[in-house]
Each structure stands twice: as structure tokens, then as C-alpha cells.
Amino acid sequence: MHPAGLFWVAAALRLLLAAHVAAAFEPISLGIAVGAASALTGYLSYRDLYCRFAECCREQPLNASALKLNLEEKLFGQHLATEVILKALTGFKNNKNPKKPLTLSLHGWAGTGKNLVSQIAAENLHPKGLKSNFVHLFVSTLHFPHEQHIKLYQDQLQRWIRGNVSACASSVFIFDEMDKLHPGVIDAIKPFLDYYEQIDGVSYRKAIFIFLRFFSHIGHYRVLSGVPCAIHNAGGDLITKTALDFWRAGRRREGIQLKDLEPALSVGVFNNKHSGLWHSGLIDRNLIDYFIPFLPLEYSHVKMCVRAEMKARGSAIDEDVVTRVAEEMTFFPKDEKIYSDKGCKTVQSRLDFH
């Protein structure tokens, strides 16, 4: 760039910086300064210049290759989740005119990768990931703890979603601990997930909703030994039983298809009082696009988790440590010991110990 051009760019940046300070007292200063800076440089539009200093909501296609690489490097033993998440997000983001928001429901035991997938999805949809102003995480026990306040939670949830989608059409909403959400709360967002072009002047069709369904470990041994267990674990036991049936038949777990689990999962969640989606209109109206099962993790997958954690810490991969950490995990069923009872949930703390 010509020296004169560099001078004007520097002047514009100084002006913009001064405006940020002034904006704390007078918000209109930022707009005036950015406009002046843009006029000075002649190189950047108002929006481009502003978005270099603040996070902006931008509509852009998803980088499918980057998402695929992230899933392959960080998520282990979940061929179904990897395939569905990749295709669902890529197809949705490449559709310039979706008919409804994308709604995903993730199901599985603790430590199998549900939170990790939501984090990866957020990072690929908005650069700042979970720290983005356009990604919103709700935790049932934190944000909706009291059963007697369901109506209040419903009103707050509607206002929160309406306001954030008005600010950014491609907002992402993640609901964690759906098994602890009081029935009825989530139905407040049903209109936003439906096939409406607009509601009160706001379109929700480009938003994404992700539900994380956690299953407790009670019932592992009972269901796998043929003894009925509490309905609280109906979905988790269905996933585990299907994986175990494949293993006992000598079939590869990668042979399990979405059709083997998804229909029964949706019915199980709808009829489960502890699901957060009990008798929910979201299911009754077919507003959840995918019920995604996360399979229980085997010994080899736990070792992959340990290696990935060591790599993330910048440590050399010591296979002796990898083996020791993996062998400290508990596995079920009692006789065969195939699946990790906690998935990869405690890998980080055990690695700290070693």
C-alpha cells in the first residue's frame, strides 16, 4: 500500500479506537467514528471495518471439511453422531431458504461426547464458539431449577429467544440436562421451531436448537442381564442393548444405523416423564429433525480419548500412561466388561493424577 494510504488507515484506526472509549458514555459516537473511518480509508465498508473489532452475525456457508476434521480428531466411537451432525449442519447451512429451524436431540450416557459435539458445532457455526454472543447455553438445573416457576421460565425463554434471533437470525441455542428439565418448559419454544415464515415480524428459520439428553448409569447391569430397569433409563438402555446385541453377534458397531435406534428413541423420550420432552408438542408435531444416539464407549475408544487429551495439552503421547488411565476405568456388563461406565468423563482428572 502507498505510504499515504497507510497514513489514512492508521488515522482511521485511531479514530475508531477513540470511538470505542467514547461509546461507553455516548453509543452514537461509535457509529459516527466508524463512518468517518470508512470514508477516510476508502478500503473497507462500515460493516467490514466494524466487524474487525466486534463480533458480527454473518450468514455464510459451513466449512464442511473443517467440521469433518474436527469431529474425526475429537469424537471417538460415534460413527452415527459424526455422520448425522456433519450432514445435518452442512445441508442446513447451505440451504438459503430453510422451511424451519434445525432441531437436534442428542441422546446417550455421560462421557460419550454429547457436550463435545455441541461445542464443536458451535465453533464451526460461530468462530467464538460457546463464547459467542450468538450461541446460548441453557442448563436445566441452573436456569430452570424450580417446578413452581414453570410459567415464569416459559415467558423468559420466549423473550430470550425472540430477542436473540431478532439480533442474529443464525443464533444457536443449546439445552443441556434435558432429563432434569421440568415437563412443559420446553414447549414454550414450540412456535419458534414450527414451519412459520415469521412470528410477529421475526423469522426463526435459520436458528439452530440442540437438546442434550443425559442418561444416568442406574440400570446398566439390570437391563443388560435381562432384568427390567427404571423407565428413567429407557433411551440409554435401548442404545446400550442395541450396541451389545451387535457385539455379541460378532457384528461391527459401525454397522448400527440411525434407523435401528431413532424411531424407538423418539417414542421412548415422548413417554418418559424424566426426559424433559414428556408428551411434548415438539415430538408430537415432528419438530425435532434428528434423534441422534451416542453409543457406549469401548476400551479402545477410552485410549483414544486419553491420547487426544495428551495431544491437546502439548504432551508427548506415552502409551504406558494411556494404558494405565484406560485400565483404571470401570467397564460393564459385569462378565464381558465391554463398555466404559463413565465413557471418557474422568479422563482429564485421571491423566492429571498420572
XYZ file of C-alpha atoms in Angstrom:
354
model
C 0.000 0.000 0.000
C 1.186 3.558 -0.717
C 2.583 5.393 2.370
C -0.212 7.944 2.123
C -2.737 5.130 2.251
C -1.097 3.696 5.345
C -1.325 7.090 6.998
C -5.065 7.300 6.434
C -5.638 3.714 7.596
C -3.722 4.459 10.803
C -5.740 7.627 11.289
C -8.977 5.682 10.799
C -7.968 3.054 13.348
C -7.063 5.734 15.898
C -10.427 7.347 15.327
C -12.218 4.027 15.755
C -10.310 3.269 18.972
C -11.250 6.658 20.382
C -14.858 5.990 19.485
C -14.857 2.704 21.431
C -13.800 4.626 24.544
C -16.388 7.307 23.942
C -19.087 4.760 23.201
C -19.099 3.734 26.861
C -20.670 7.142 27.514
C -22.208 8.006 24.176
C -23.133 4.996 21.963
C -23.742 7.130 18.880
C -20.046 8.103 18.802
C -19.077 4.642 17.560
C -21.330 4.862 14.519
C -20.058 8.349 13.601
C -16.423 7.346 14.004
C -16.765 4.134 12.014
C -18.455 6.050 9.206
C -15.671 8.622 9.233
C -13.004 5.923 9.310
C -14.586 4.167 6.351
C -14.694 7.403 4.401
C -11.064 8.129 5.251
C -9.735 4.777 4.083
C -11.936 4.074 1.121
C -10.874 0.439 1.531
C -13.460 -1.007 3.925
C -17.213 -0.742 4.224
C -18.720 0.370 7.514
C -19.709 -3.209 8.361
C -16.357 -4.730 7.375
C -14.445 -2.251 9.475
C -16.772 -2.600 12.451
C -16.625 -6.402 12.286
C -12.842 -6.306 12.598
C -13.255 -5.002 16.125
C -16.518 -6.572 17.251
C -18.265 -9.907 16.683
C -20.806 -9.754 13.870
C -23.584 -12.111 12.908
C -22.814 -13.188 9.370
C -24.614 -15.549 7.047
C -22.084 -17.838 5.413
C -21.884 -21.478 4.264
C -20.465 -24.003 6.694
C -16.938 -25.268 6.060
C -17.827 -28.951 5.842
C -14.192 -30.068 5.579
C -13.241 -28.258 8.793
C -16.253 -29.664 10.654
C -15.499 -33.189 9.426
C -11.870 -32.890 10.541
C -12.881 -31.597 13.990
C -15.280 -34.489 14.511
C -12.772 -37.103 13.336
C -9.985 -35.742 15.558
C -12.008 -35.242 18.743
C -15.023 -37.584 18.714
C -14.400 -41.317 19.063
C -16.636 -44.346 18.613
C -19.599 -42.314 17.393
C -19.997 -43.024 13.689
C -23.724 -42.247 13.793
C -23.328 -38.897 15.513
C -20.439 -37.903 13.237
C -22.376 -38.706 10.072
C -25.664 -37.123 11.115
C -24.154 -33.949 12.595
C -21.985 -33.402 9.507
C -24.816 -33.901 7.021
C -27.470 -32.079 9.051
C -25.422 -28.939 9.722
C -23.901 -28.767 6.241
C -27.226 -29.270 4.496
C -28.984 -26.748 6.704
C -26.356 -24.012 6.381
C -26.124 -24.459 2.608
C -29.888 -24.077 2.263
C -30.580 -20.398 1.622
C -34.265 -20.779 2.420
C -34.879 -23.416 5.134
C -38.518 -24.048 5.991
C -37.906 -24.368 9.730
C -35.067 -24.133 12.268
C -32.734 -27.123 12.566
C -33.509 -29.059 15.751
C -31.256 -31.856 17.017
C -31.752 -34.088 20.054
C -28.599 -35.853 21.316
C -29.002 -38.967 23.488
C -26.549 -41.115 25.408
C -24.745 -41.930 28.646
C -22.388 -39.462 30.305
C -18.958 -39.132 28.750
C -19.922 -40.309 25.269
C -19.427 -36.948 23.531
C -22.718 -35.019 23.526
C -21.317 -31.841 25.085
C -18.213 -32.145 22.921
C -20.338 -32.299 19.768
C -22.338 -29.231 20.790
C -19.055 -27.387 21.389
C -17.643 -28.444 18.005
C -20.872 -27.426 16.272
C -20.853 -24.021 17.973
C -17.226 -23.361 16.988
C -17.928 -24.208 13.360
C -21.073 -22.085 13.230
C -19.641 -19.034 15.031
C -15.863 -18.503 15.394
C -16.032 -17.779 19.128
C -17.959 -20.982 19.795
C -19.597 -21.156 23.211
C -18.185 -17.708 24.000
C -20.018 -16.177 21.049
C -22.794 -13.660 21.617
C -24.833 -15.718 19.186
C -24.516 -19.093 20.954
C -26.676 -19.545 24.050
C -26.352 -22.378 26.553
C -29.167 -23.260 28.966
C -28.527 -25.688 31.826
C -31.747 -27.035 33.343
C -30.580 -27.191 36.958
C -29.172 -23.652 36.724
C -31.670 -21.756 34.598
C -34.916 -23.668 35.323
C -34.485 -25.186 38.811
C -37.920 -24.750 40.434
C -41.006 -26.640 39.306
C -43.354 -23.989 40.732
C -41.918 -21.366 38.348
C -42.605 -23.166 35.051
C -44.815 -20.358 33.689
C -42.151 -17.773 34.504
C -39.469 -19.871 32.787
C -41.651 -20.248 29.704
C -42.150 -16.484 29.432
C -38.458 -15.763 29.993
C -37.428 -18.378 27.442
C -39.709 -16.946 24.772
C -38.447 -13.408 25.349
C -34.816 -14.550 25.346
C -35.110 -16.485 22.084
C -37.161 -13.789 20.373
C -34.660 -11.086 21.313
C -31.584 -13.045 20.295
C -32.962 -14.280 16.962
C -34.024 -10.693 16.199
C -30.375 -9.691 16.720
C -28.930 -12.675 14.813
C -31.055 -14.938 12.631
C -28.470 -17.751 12.804
C -28.407 -17.912 16.609
C -27.658 -21.281 18.243
C -29.490 -22.458 21.382
C -28.167 -25.420 23.391
C -30.244 -27.017 26.165
C -28.203 -29.226 28.492
C -29.525 -31.701 31.104
C -32.839 -32.194 29.324
C -33.500 -35.137 31.649
C -33.702 -32.652 34.531
C -35.936 -30.135 32.764
C -39.447 -29.888 34.193
C -42.045 -31.156 31.688
C -43.789 -28.339 29.875
C -40.966 -25.781 30.000
C -39.566 -26.630 26.580
C -42.995 -26.485 24.911
C -42.784 -22.694 25.251
C -40.459 -22.636 22.235
C -42.662 -24.837 20.034
C -43.904 -21.924 17.846
C -40.301 -20.972 17.076
C -39.489 -24.477 15.806
C -42.523 -24.801 13.566
C -42.922 -24.109 9.850
C -43.930 -20.450 10.197
C -42.396 -17.933 7.830
C -42.481 -15.275 10.549
C -43.874 -14.737 14.029
C -44.538 -11.106 14.954
C -42.179 -9.987 12.197
C -39.321 -12.297 13.194
C -38.174 -15.334 11.191
C -36.695 -18.227 13.193
C -35.959 -20.451 10.199
C -32.174 -20.004 10.271
C -31.739 -20.686 14.002
C -30.407 -23.977 15.392
C -31.625 -25.741 18.542
C -29.677 -28.582 20.191
C -31.032 -30.677 23.074
C -28.650 -32.786 25.167
C -30.284 -35.792 26.810
C -28.255 -37.425 29.565
C -28.919 -40.892 30.997
C -27.858 -41.911 34.484
C -25.890 -45.135 34.944
C -28.509 -46.809 37.144
C -29.797 -49.861 35.365
C -26.699 -50.688 33.304
C -26.321 -54.113 34.797
C -30.014 -54.869 35.199
C -31.029 -54.149 31.634
C -28.043 -55.977 30.195
C -28.776 -59.036 32.273
C -32.364 -59.104 31.065
C -33.914 -57.604 34.209
C -36.225 -54.625 33.523
C -34.941 -51.322 34.884
C -36.486 -47.961 35.631
C -38.081 -46.120 32.721
C -35.769 -43.201 33.547
C -33.101 -45.024 31.564
C -35.275 -46.327 28.751
C -33.438 -44.491 25.965
C -29.965 -45.173 27.303
C -30.646 -48.852 27.763
C -32.048 -49.104 24.254
C -28.826 -47.653 22.852
C -26.654 -49.911 25.006
C -28.678 -53.034 24.291
C -28.501 -52.449 20.535
C -24.722 -51.988 20.681
C -24.342 -55.074 22.853
C -26.522 -57.208 20.563
C -24.279 -56.263 17.636
C -21.160 -57.103 19.654
C -22.486 -60.480 20.806
C -23.480 -61.331 17.244
C -19.946 -60.570 16.069
C -21.116 -57.588 14.040
C -19.169 -54.322 13.872
C -20.685 -51.403 15.807
C -20.247 -49.298 12.656
C -22.999 -51.453 11.179
C -25.550 -49.863 13.527
C -27.694 -47.443 11.528
C -29.807 -44.499 12.608
C -32.978 -46.381 11.646
C -32.069 -49.071 14.211
C -32.467 -46.586 17.067
C -34.113 -43.297 16.101
C -37.801 -44.366 15.968
C -37.669 -46.094 19.344
C -35.722 -43.190 20.852
C -38.369 -40.639 19.897
C -41.154 -42.813 21.334
C -39.177 -43.526 24.497
C -38.443 -39.855 25.116
C -42.065 -38.855 24.453
C -43.335 -41.365 27.026
C -40.626 -40.720 29.627
C -41.574 -38.323 32.427
C -37.893 -37.709 33.118
C -36.927 -36.694 29.595
C -37.891 -33.011 29.560
C -39.801 -33.853 26.365
C -42.534 -35.893 28.038
C -45.697 -35.626 25.911
C -44.073 -32.616 24.264
C -45.594 -30.924 21.253
C -42.096 -30.783 19.777
C -42.263 -34.538 19.237
C -45.997 -34.750 18.607
C -45.655 -32.185 15.819
C -42.484 -33.807 14.434
C -40.454 -30.641 15.030
C -37.258 -32.424 16.109
C -35.359 -33.214 12.925
C -32.958 -35.853 14.273
C -32.758 -38.018 17.396
C -29.044 -38.819 17.498
C -27.847 -41.766 19.623
C -24.377 -41.786 21.204
C -23.115 -45.339 21.658
C -21.323 -46.532 24.827
C -17.545 -46.344 24.523
C -15.255 -49.367 24.446
C -11.752 -49.739 25.902
C -10.100 -48.732 22.605
C -12.172 -45.540 22.480
C -11.133 -44.591 26.009
C -7.499 -44.917 24.969
C -8.204 -42.615 22.012
C -9.649 -40.063 24.436
C -6.520 -40.235 26.582
C -4.238 -39.711 23.577
C -6.353 -36.774 22.368
C -6.204 -35.149 25.801
C -2.421 -35.576 25.964
C -2.103 -34.069 22.497
C -4.326 -31.129 23.475
C -2.014 -30.459 26.435
C 1.021 -30.476 24.184
C 2.424 -33.564 25.896
C 4.236 -36.429 24.233
C 1.978 -39.467 23.989
C 3.181 -42.073 26.478
C 1.438 -45.369 25.719
C 2.191 -46.704 29.207
C 0.257 -43.796 30.715
C -2.504 -44.231 28.135
C -2.902 -47.874 29.164
C -2.816 -47.138 32.896
C -5.503 -44.469 32.617
C -7.733 -46.683 30.464
C -7.361 -49.661 32.777
C -8.446 -47.606 35.773
C -11.876 -47.135 34.215
C -14.722 -49.458 35.166
C -16.460 -51.444 32.442
C -19.748 -53.295 32.042
C -21.518 -55.752 31.689
C -20.033 -57.491 34.694
C -18.892 -60.601 32.824
C -17.817 -59.170 29.478
C -16.590 -55.697 30.558
C -17.002 -54.110 27.142
C -18.209 -50.566 27.756
C -16.778 -47.800 29.918
C -19.178 -46.957 32.721
C -18.341 -43.243 32.510
C -17.291 -43.030 28.895
C -14.381 -40.566 28.765
C -15.833 -38.388 31.524
C -12.968 -38.744 34.018
C -10.058 -38.989 31.579
C -8.792 -35.469 32.329
C -8.695 -35.891 36.103
C -7.068 -39.335 35.884
C -4.476 -38.015 33.484
C -3.703 -35.243 35.987
C -3.069 -37.930 38.587
C -0.554 -39.725 36.377
